CSV table of C-alpha atoms in Angstrom, one decimal:
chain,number,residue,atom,x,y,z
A,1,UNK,CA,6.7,43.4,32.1
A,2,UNK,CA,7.3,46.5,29.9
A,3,UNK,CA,4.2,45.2,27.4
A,4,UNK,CA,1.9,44.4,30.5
A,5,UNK,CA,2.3,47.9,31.8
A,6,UNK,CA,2.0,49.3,27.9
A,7,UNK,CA,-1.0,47.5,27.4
A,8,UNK,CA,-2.6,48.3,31.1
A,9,UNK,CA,-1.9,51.8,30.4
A,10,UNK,CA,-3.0,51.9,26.9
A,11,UNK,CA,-6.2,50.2,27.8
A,12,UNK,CA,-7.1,52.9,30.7
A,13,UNK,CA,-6.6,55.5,28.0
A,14,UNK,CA,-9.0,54.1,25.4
A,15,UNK,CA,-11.3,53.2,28.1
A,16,UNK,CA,-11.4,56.8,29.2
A,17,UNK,CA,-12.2,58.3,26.1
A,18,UNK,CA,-14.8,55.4,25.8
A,19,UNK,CA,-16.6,56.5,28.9
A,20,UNK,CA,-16.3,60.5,27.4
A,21,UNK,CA,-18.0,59.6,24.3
A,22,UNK,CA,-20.5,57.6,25.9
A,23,UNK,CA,-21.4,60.4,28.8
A,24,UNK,CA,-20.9,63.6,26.7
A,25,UNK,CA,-21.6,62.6,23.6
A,26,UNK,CA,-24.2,59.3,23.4
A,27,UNK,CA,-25.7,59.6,25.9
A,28,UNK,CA,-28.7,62.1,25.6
A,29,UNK,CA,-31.1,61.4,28.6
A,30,UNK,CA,-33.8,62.2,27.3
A,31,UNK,CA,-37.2,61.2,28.9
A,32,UNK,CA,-39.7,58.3,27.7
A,33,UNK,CA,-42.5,59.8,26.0
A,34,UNK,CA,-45.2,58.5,28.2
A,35,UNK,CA,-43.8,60.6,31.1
A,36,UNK,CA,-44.2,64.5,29.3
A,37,UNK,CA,-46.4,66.3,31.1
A,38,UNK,CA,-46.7,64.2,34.1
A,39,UNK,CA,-45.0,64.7,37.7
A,40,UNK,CA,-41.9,63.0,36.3
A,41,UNK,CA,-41.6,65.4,33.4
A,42,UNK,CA,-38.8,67.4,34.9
A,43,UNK,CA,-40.2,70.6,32.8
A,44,UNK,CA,-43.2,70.2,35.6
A,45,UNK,CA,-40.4,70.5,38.4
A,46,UNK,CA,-37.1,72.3,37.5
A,47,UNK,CA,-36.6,75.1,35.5
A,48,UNK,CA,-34.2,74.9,32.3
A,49,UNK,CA,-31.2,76.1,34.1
A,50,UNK,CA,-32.0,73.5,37.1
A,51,UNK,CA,-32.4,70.9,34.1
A,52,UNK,CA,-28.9,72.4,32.7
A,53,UNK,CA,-27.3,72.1,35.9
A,54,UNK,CA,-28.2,68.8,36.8
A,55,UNK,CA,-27.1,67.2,33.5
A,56,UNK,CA,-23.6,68.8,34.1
A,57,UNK,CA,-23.5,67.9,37.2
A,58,UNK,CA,-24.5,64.7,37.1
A,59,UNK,CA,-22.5,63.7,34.0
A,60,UNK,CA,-19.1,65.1,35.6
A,61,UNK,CA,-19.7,62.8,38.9
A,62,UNK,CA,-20.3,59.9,36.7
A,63,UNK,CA,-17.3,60.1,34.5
A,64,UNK,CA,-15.4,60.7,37.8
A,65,UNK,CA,-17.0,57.4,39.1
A,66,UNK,CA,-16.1,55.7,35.1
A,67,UNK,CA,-12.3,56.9,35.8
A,68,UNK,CA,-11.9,56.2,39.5
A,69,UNK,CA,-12.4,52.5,39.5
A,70,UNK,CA,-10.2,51.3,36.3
A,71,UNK,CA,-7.8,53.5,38.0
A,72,UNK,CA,-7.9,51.8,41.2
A,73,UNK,CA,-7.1,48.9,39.6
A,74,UNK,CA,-4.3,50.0,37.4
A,75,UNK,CA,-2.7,51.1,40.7
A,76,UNK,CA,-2.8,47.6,42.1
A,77,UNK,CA,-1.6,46.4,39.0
A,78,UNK,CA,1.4,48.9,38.5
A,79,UNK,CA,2.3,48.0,42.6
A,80,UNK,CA,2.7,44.4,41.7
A,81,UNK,CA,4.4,45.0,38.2
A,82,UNK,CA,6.9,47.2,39.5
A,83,UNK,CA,7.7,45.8,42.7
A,84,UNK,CA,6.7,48.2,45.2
A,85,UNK,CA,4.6,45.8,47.0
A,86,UNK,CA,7.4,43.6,47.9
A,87,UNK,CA,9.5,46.2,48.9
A,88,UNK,CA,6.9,47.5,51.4
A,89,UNK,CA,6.6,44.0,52.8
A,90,UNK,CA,10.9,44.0,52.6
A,91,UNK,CA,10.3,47.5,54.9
A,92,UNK,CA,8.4,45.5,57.0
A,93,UNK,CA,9.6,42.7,58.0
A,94,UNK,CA,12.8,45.3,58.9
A,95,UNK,CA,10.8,47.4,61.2
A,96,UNK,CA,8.8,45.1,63.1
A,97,UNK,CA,9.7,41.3,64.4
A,98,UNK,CA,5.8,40.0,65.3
A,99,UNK,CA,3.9,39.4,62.3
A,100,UNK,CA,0.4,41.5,63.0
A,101,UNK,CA,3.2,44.3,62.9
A,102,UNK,CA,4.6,43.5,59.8
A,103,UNK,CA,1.2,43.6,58.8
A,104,UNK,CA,0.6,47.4,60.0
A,105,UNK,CA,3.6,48.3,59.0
A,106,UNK,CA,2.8,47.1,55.6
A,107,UNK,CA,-0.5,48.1,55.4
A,108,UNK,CA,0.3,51.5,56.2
A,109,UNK,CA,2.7,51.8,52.7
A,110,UNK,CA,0.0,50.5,50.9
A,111,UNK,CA,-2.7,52.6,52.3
A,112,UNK,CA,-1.0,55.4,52.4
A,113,UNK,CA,0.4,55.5,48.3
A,114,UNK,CA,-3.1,54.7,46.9
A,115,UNK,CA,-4.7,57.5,49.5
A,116,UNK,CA,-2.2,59.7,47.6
A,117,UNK,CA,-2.6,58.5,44.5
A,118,UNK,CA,-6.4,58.5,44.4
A,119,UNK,CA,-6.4,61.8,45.9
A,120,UNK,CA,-7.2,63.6,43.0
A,121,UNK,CA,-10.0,62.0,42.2
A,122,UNK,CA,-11.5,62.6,45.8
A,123,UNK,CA,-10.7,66.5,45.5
A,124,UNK,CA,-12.3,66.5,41.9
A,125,UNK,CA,-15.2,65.3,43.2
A,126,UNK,CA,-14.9,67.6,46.0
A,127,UNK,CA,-14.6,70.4,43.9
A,128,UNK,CA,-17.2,69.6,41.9
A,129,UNK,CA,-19.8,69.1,44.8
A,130,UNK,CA,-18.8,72.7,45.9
A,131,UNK,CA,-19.0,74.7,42.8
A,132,UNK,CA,-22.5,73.1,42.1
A,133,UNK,CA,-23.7,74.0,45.9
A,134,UNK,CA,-24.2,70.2,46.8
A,135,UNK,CA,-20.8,70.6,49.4
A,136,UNK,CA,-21.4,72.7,52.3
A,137,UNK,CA,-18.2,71.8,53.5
A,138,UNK,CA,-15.0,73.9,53.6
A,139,UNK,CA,-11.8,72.1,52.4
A,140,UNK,CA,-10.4,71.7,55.9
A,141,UNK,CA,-13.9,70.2,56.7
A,142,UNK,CA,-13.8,68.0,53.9
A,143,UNK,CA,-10.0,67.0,54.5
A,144,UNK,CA,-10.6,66.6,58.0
A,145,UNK,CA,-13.5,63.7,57.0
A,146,UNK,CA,-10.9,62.2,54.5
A,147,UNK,CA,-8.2,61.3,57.1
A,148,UNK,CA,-10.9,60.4,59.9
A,149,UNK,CA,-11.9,57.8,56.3
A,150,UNK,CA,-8.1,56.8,56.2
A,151,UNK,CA,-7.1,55.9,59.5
A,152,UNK,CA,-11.0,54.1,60.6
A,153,UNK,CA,-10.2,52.1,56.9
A,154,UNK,CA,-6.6,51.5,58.1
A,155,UNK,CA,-7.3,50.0,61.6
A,156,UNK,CA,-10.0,47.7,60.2
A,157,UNK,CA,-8.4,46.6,57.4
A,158,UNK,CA,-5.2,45.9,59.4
A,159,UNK,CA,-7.3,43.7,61.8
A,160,UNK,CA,-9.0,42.0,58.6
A,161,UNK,CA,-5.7,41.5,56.5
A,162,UNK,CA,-4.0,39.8,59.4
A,163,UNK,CA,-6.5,37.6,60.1
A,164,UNK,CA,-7.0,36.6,56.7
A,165,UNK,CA,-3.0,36.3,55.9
A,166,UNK,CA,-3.0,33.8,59.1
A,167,UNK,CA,-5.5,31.6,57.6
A,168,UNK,CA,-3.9,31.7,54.4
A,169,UNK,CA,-0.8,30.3,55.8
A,170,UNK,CA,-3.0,27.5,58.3
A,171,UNK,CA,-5.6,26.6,55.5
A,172,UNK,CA,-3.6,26.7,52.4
A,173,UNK,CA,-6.4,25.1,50.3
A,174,UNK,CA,-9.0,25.9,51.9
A,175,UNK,CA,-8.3,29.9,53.5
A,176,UNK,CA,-11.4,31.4,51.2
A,177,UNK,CA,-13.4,28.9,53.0
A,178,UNK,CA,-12.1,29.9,56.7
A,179,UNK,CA,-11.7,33.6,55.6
A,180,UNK,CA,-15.7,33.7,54.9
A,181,UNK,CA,-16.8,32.0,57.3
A,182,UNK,CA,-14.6,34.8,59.9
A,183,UNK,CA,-16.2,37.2,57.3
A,184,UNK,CA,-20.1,36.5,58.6
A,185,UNK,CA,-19.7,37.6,62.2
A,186,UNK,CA,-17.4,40.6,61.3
A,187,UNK,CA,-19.7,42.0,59.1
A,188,UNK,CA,-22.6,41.0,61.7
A,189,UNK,CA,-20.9,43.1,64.0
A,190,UNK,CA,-19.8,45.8,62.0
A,191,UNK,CA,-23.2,46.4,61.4
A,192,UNK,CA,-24.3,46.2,64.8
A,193,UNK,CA,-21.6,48.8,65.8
A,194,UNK,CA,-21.9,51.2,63.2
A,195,UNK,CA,-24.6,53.3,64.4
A,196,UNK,CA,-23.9,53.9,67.7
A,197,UNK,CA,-19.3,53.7,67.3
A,198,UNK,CA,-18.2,54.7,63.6
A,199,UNK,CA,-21.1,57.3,63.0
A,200,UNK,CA,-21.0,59.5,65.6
A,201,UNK,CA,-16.9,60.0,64.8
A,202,UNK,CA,-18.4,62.1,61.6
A,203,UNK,CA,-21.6,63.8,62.8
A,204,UNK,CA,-23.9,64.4,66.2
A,205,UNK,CA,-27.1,62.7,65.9
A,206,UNK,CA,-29.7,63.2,68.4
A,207,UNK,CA,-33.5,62.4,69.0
A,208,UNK,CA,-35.4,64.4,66.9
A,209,UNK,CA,-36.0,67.8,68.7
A,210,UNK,CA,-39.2,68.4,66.6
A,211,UNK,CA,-41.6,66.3,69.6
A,212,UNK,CA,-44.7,67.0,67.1
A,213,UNK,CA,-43.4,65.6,64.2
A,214,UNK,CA,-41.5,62.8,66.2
A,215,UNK,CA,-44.8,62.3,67.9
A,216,UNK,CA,-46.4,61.9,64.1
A,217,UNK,CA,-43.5,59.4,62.8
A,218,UNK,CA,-44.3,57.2,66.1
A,219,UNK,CA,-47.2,57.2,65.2
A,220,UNK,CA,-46.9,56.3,61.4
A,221,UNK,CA,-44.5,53.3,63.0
A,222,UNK,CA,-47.7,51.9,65.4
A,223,UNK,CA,-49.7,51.3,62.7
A,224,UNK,CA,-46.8,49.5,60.8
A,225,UNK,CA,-46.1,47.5,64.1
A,226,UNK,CA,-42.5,48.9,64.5
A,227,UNK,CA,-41.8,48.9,67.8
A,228,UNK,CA,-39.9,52.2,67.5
A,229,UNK,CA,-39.4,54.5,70.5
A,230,UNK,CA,-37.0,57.5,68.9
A,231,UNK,CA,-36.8,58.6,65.9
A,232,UNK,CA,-32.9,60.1,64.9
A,233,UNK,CA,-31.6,63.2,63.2
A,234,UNK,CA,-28.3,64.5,62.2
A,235,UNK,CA,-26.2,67.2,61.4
A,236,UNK,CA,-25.7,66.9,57.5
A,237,UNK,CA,-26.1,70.2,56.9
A,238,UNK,CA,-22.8,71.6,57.8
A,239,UNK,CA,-21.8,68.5,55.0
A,240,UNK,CA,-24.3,68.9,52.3
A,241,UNK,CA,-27.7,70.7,50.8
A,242,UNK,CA,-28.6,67.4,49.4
A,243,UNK,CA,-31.5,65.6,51.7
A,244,UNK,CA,-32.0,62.2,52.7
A,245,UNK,CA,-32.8,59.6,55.7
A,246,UNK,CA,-31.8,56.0,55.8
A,247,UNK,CA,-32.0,52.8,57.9
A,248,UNK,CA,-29.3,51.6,59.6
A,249,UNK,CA,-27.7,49.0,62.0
A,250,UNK,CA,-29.2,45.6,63.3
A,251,UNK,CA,-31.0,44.2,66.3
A,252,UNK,CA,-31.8,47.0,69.2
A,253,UNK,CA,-28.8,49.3,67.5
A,254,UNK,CA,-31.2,49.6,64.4
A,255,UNK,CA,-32.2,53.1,64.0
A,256,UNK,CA,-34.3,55.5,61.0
A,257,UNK,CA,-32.0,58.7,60.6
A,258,UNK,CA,-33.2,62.0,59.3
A,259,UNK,CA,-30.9,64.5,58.0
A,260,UNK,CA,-31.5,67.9,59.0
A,261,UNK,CA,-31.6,69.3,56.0
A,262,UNK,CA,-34.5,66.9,54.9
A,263,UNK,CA,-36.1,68.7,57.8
A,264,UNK,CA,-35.5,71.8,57.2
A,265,UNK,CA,-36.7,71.3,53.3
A,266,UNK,CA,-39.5,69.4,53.1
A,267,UNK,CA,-43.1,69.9,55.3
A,268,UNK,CA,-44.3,67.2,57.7
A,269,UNK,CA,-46.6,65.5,54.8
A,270,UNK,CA,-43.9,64.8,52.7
A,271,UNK,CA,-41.4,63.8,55.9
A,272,UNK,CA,-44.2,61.4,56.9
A,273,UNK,CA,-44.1,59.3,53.3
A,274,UNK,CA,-40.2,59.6,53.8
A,275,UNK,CA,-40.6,58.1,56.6
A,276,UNK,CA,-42.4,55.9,56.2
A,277,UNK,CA,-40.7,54.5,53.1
A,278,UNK,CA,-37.5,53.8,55.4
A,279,UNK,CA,-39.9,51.8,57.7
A,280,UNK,CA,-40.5,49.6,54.8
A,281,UNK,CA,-37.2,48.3,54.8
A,282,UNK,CA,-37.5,47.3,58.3
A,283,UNK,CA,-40.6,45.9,58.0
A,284,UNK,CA,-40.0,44.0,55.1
A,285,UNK,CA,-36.3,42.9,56.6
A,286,UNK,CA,-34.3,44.7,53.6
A,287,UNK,CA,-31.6,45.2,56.1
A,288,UNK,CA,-31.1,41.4,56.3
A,289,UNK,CA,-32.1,40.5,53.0
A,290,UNK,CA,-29.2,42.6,52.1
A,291,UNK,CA,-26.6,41.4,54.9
A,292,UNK,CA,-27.8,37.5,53.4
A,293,UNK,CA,-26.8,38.5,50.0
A,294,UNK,CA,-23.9,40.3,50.8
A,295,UNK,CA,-22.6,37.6,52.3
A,296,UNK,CA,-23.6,35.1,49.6
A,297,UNK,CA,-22.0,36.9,46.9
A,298,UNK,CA,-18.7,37.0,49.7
A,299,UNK,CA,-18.6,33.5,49.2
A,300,UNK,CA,-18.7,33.0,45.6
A,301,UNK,CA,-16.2,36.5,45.6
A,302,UNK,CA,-13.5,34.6,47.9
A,303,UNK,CA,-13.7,31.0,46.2
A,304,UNK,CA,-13.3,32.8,42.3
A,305,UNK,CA,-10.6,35.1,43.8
A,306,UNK,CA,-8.6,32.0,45.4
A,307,UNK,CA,-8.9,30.4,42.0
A,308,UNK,CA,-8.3,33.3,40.2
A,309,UNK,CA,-5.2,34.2,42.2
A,310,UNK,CA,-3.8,30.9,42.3
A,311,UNK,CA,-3.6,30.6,38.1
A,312,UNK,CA,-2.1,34.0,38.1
A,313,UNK,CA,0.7,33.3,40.6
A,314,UNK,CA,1.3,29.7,39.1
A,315,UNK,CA,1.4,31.4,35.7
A,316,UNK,CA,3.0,34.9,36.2
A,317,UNK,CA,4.8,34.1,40.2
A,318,UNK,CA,8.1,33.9,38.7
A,319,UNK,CA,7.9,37.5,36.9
A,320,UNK,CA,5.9,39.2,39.9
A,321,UNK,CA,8.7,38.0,42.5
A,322,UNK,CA,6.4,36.0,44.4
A,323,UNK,CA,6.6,32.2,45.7
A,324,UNK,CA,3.1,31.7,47.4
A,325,UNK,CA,-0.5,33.0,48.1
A,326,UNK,CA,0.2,33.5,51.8
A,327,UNK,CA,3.1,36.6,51.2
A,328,UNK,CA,1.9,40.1,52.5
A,329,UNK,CA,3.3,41.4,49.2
A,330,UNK,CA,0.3,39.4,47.3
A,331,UNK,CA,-2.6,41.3,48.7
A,332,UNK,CA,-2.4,44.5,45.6
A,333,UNK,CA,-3.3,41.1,43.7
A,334,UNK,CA,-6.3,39.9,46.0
A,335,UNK,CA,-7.5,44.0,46.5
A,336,UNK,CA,-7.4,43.6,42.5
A,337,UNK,CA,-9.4,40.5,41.8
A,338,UNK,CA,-11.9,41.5,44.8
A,339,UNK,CA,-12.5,45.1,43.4
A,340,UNK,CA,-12.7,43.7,39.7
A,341,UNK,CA,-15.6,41.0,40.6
A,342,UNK,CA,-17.4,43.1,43.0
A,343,UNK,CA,-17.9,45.8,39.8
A,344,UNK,CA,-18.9,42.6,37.8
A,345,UNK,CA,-21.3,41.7,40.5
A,346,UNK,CA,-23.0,45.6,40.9
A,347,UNK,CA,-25.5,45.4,38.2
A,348,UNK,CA,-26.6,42.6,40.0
A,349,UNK,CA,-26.6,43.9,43.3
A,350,UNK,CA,-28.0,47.0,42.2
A,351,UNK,CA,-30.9,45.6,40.6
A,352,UNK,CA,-31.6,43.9,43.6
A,353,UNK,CA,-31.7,47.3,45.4
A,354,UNK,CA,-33.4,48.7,42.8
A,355,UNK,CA,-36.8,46.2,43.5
A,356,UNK,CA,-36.3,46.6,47.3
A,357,UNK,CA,-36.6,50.2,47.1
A,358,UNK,CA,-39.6,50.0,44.8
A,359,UNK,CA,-41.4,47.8,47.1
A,360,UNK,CA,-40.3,50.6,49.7
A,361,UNK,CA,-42.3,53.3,47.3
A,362,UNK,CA,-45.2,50.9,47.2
A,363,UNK,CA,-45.5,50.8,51.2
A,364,UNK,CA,-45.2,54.2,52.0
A,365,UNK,CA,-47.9,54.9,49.4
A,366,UNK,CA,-50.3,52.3,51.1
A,367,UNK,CA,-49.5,53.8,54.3
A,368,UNK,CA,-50.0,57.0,54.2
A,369,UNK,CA,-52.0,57.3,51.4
A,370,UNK,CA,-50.8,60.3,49.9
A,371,UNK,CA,-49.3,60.4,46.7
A,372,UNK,CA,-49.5,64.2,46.2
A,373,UNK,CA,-46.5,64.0,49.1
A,374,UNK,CA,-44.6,61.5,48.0
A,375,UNK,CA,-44.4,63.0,44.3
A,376,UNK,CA,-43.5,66.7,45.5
A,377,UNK,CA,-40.8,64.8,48.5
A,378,UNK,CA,-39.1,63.3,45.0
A,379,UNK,CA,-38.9,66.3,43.0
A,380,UNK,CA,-37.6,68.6,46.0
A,381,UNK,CA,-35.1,65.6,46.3
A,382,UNK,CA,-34.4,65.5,42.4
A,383,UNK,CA,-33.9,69.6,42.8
A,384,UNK,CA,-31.7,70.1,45.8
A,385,UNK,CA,-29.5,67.0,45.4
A,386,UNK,CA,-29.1,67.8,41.4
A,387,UNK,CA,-30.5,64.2,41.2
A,388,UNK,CA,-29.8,63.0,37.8
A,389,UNK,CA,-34.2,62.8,36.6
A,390,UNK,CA,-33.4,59.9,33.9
A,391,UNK,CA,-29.6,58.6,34.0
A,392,UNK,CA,-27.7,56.6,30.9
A,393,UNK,CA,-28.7,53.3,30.8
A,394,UNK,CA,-24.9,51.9,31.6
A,395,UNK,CA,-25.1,54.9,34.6
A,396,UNK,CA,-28.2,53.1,35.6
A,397,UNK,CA,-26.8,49.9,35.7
A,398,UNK,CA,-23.2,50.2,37.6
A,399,UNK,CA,-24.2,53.0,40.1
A,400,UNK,CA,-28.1,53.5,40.3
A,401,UNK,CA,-29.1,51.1,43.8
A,402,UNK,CA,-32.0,53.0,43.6
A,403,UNK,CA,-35.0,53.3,40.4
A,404,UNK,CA,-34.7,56.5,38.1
A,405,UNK,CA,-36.5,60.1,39.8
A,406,UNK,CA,-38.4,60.0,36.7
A,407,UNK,CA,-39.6,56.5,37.2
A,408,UNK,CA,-40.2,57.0,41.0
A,409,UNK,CA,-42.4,59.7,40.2
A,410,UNK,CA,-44.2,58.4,37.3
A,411,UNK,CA,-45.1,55.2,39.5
A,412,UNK,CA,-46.4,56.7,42.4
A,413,UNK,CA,-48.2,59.5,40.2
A,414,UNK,CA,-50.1,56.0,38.7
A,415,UNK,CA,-50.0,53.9,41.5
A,416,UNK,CA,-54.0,52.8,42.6
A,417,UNK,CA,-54.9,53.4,45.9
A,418,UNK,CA,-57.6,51.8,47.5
A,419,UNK,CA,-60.1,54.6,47.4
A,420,UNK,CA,-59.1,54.7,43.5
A,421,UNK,CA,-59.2,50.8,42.6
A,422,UNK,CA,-62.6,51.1,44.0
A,423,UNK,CA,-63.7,54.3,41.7
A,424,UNK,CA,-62.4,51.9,38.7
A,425,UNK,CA,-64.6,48.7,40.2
A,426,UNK,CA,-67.7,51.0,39.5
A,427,UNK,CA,-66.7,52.4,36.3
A,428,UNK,CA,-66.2,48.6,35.0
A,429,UNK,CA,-69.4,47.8,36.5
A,430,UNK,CA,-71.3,50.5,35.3
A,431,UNK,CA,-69.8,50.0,31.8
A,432,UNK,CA,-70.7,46.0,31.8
A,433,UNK,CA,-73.9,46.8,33.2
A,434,UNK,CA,-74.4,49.4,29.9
């Protein structure tokens, strides 16, 4: 025990200064030489101390995000090696007699030490977001959204855990089967819900007040055949300076979101392309496509994290103090695996992402048909959000779901448009014909 805890510490260490030296010291940023002096040359857009500021900025959050998940799992890791997950399940069987119960009671420990634990982490990033003007919260704000983030987590994870602890005990073979296939409708749901029961707990949205604009973006949605009605803002600037707007929910719940601060930052032109880049989602059925893949690489996630699990505890049970899969005390384990394969599985899922939104920039190019829009709605986004223009390849990989600013820029800047491909069909004529 004493050498598996040396070694998980000593590992975290040296992967920490791995991820320093990489961020501060390898990794330089710089831009591909075809885009200087184009759109996506951020000397064309942000001033040097901008460019300063984002680099910083940028560079802190993404060691933050390098340190935060190893650390997660070292905590799960340390929970099960020192036994403090079977004493919380010890506590709980004392406490409560019903098993779904035990299972709160339980749960609660557990959530409760690693909210604690990765607390400083949260505040770092906290802090940081506020000393770079991205945060418009005050602490209490921003405490006040981490506890609603505790107890919503807590009360679906306690329904979820003891559901998935009862199969575990009914389908001992087979529970990753039967806990997927429970998995499909929750999620479903959960997505159905969210717009209209988790969302409003953290901000008021409402229709969008501007009746002009709204009238515009209805219009914009006719000619893409959405059959949209309302078009939704919220308050995100008592939260943030950043801007953004987003598609979310399923079936007559889905909804396109503005934030305010997108309104209040960016003129109707480049608020139509925005727009009208979330509509390609719906259009094109991202939101399902997604939900399908999510839910295929569930599958694959619970079948290798049975297996997994199973070798471990039929290899390592004895030391770890526990006798079978289906113990409450086991789930620091499953947490472990499931957070460990789903960071193996994000440069997949992010590239995936990555093309969706690409065809996204595409559509809203070829609807609107105004580039000059879209390129200065990316660079206001790159500026006010401290956007990271051209991230480190690895930073690109694990945490960019979206393509580069620079390469977002450069690709619509180049993108033909209609008008355009036929200007080129004459030059090549009138060249052939010379």
């Amino acid at each position: 025990m004493k050498k598996w805890v040396a070694f998980a510490l000593l590992g975290y260490v040296l992967f920490a200064f791995a991820a320093y030296y990489y961020l501060y010291v390898m990794a330089a940023g710089d831009i591909p030489e075809i885009y200087k002096g184009t759109s996506a040359d951020p000397d064309m857009f942000l001033s040097q101390a901008d460019q300063a500021l984002s680099k910083d900025y940028s560079t802190v959050k993404n060691f933050l995000f390098f340190l935060s998940v190893p650390f997660e799992w070292l905590v799960y890791f340390l929970i099960l090696v020192f036994g403090i997950s079977r004493k919380f399940e010890d506590w709980s069987k004392q406490t409560a007699r019903f098993s779904f119960l035990q299972t709160a009671v339980y749960l609660f420990y557990l959530s409760l030490l690693t909210f604690l634990l990765a607390f400083p982490f949260q505040y770092m990033s906290y802090h940081f977001s506020k000393a770079y003007h991205i945060s418009a919260q005050s602490f209490p704000q921003w405490m006040k959204g981490e506890l609603m983030d505790f107890w919503i987590s807590y009360l679906i994870m306690t329904v979820l855990v003891a559901a998935l602890y009862g199969l575990m005990k009914k389908f001992q073979k087979r529970w990753w089967l039967a806990a997927w296939a429970l998995f499909v409708p929750f999620t479903v749901f959960l997505m159905y819900v969210q717009p209209v029961v988790i969302d409003p707990l953290y901000n008021e949205f409402s229709t969008l007040k501007n009746k002009e604009l709204e009238a515009e973006i209805l219009e914009l949605a006719a000619q893409a055949n959405i059959p949209a009605e309302h078009v939704y803002e919220v308050d995100k600037s008592k939260e943030t300076n950043a801007l953004n707007a987003y598609v979310t929910g399923i079936g007559d719940n889905a909804r396109i979101v503005l934030w305010d601060t997108t309104l209040n930052k960016l003129n109707e032109e480049e608020i139509l392309f925005v727009m009208a880049h979330e509509m390609a989602h719906y259009v094109k059925k991202h939101i399902y496509i997604g939900i399908g893949s999510y839910l295929l690489l569930a599958f694959f996630g619970f079948w290798l994290a049975a297996k997994w699990m199973e070798r471990i505890i039929h290899k390592h049970g004895e030391n770890l103090q526990i006798d079978r899969l289906s113990q409450l005390r086991t789930l620091p384990l499953l947490l472990l695996v499931l957070s460990m394969l789903s960071f193996a599985a994000s440069p997949l899922s992010n590239a995936f992402s990555r093309f969706e939104e690409r065809q996204a920039d595409a559509y809203a190019i070829e609807l609107t048909q105004n580039k000059e829009a879209a390129v200065s709605a990316f660079q206001k986004l790159a500026k006010e959000g401290l956007s990271e223009v051209q991230p480190p390849l690895l930073v690109k990989v694990f945490r960019y779901g979206h393509p580069a600013m620079s390469e977002r820029i450069y690709t619509i800047e180049t993108y033909p448009l209609e008008t355009e491909k036929k200007e080129w069909g004459k030059v090549d004529t009138q060249k052939s014909q010379n």
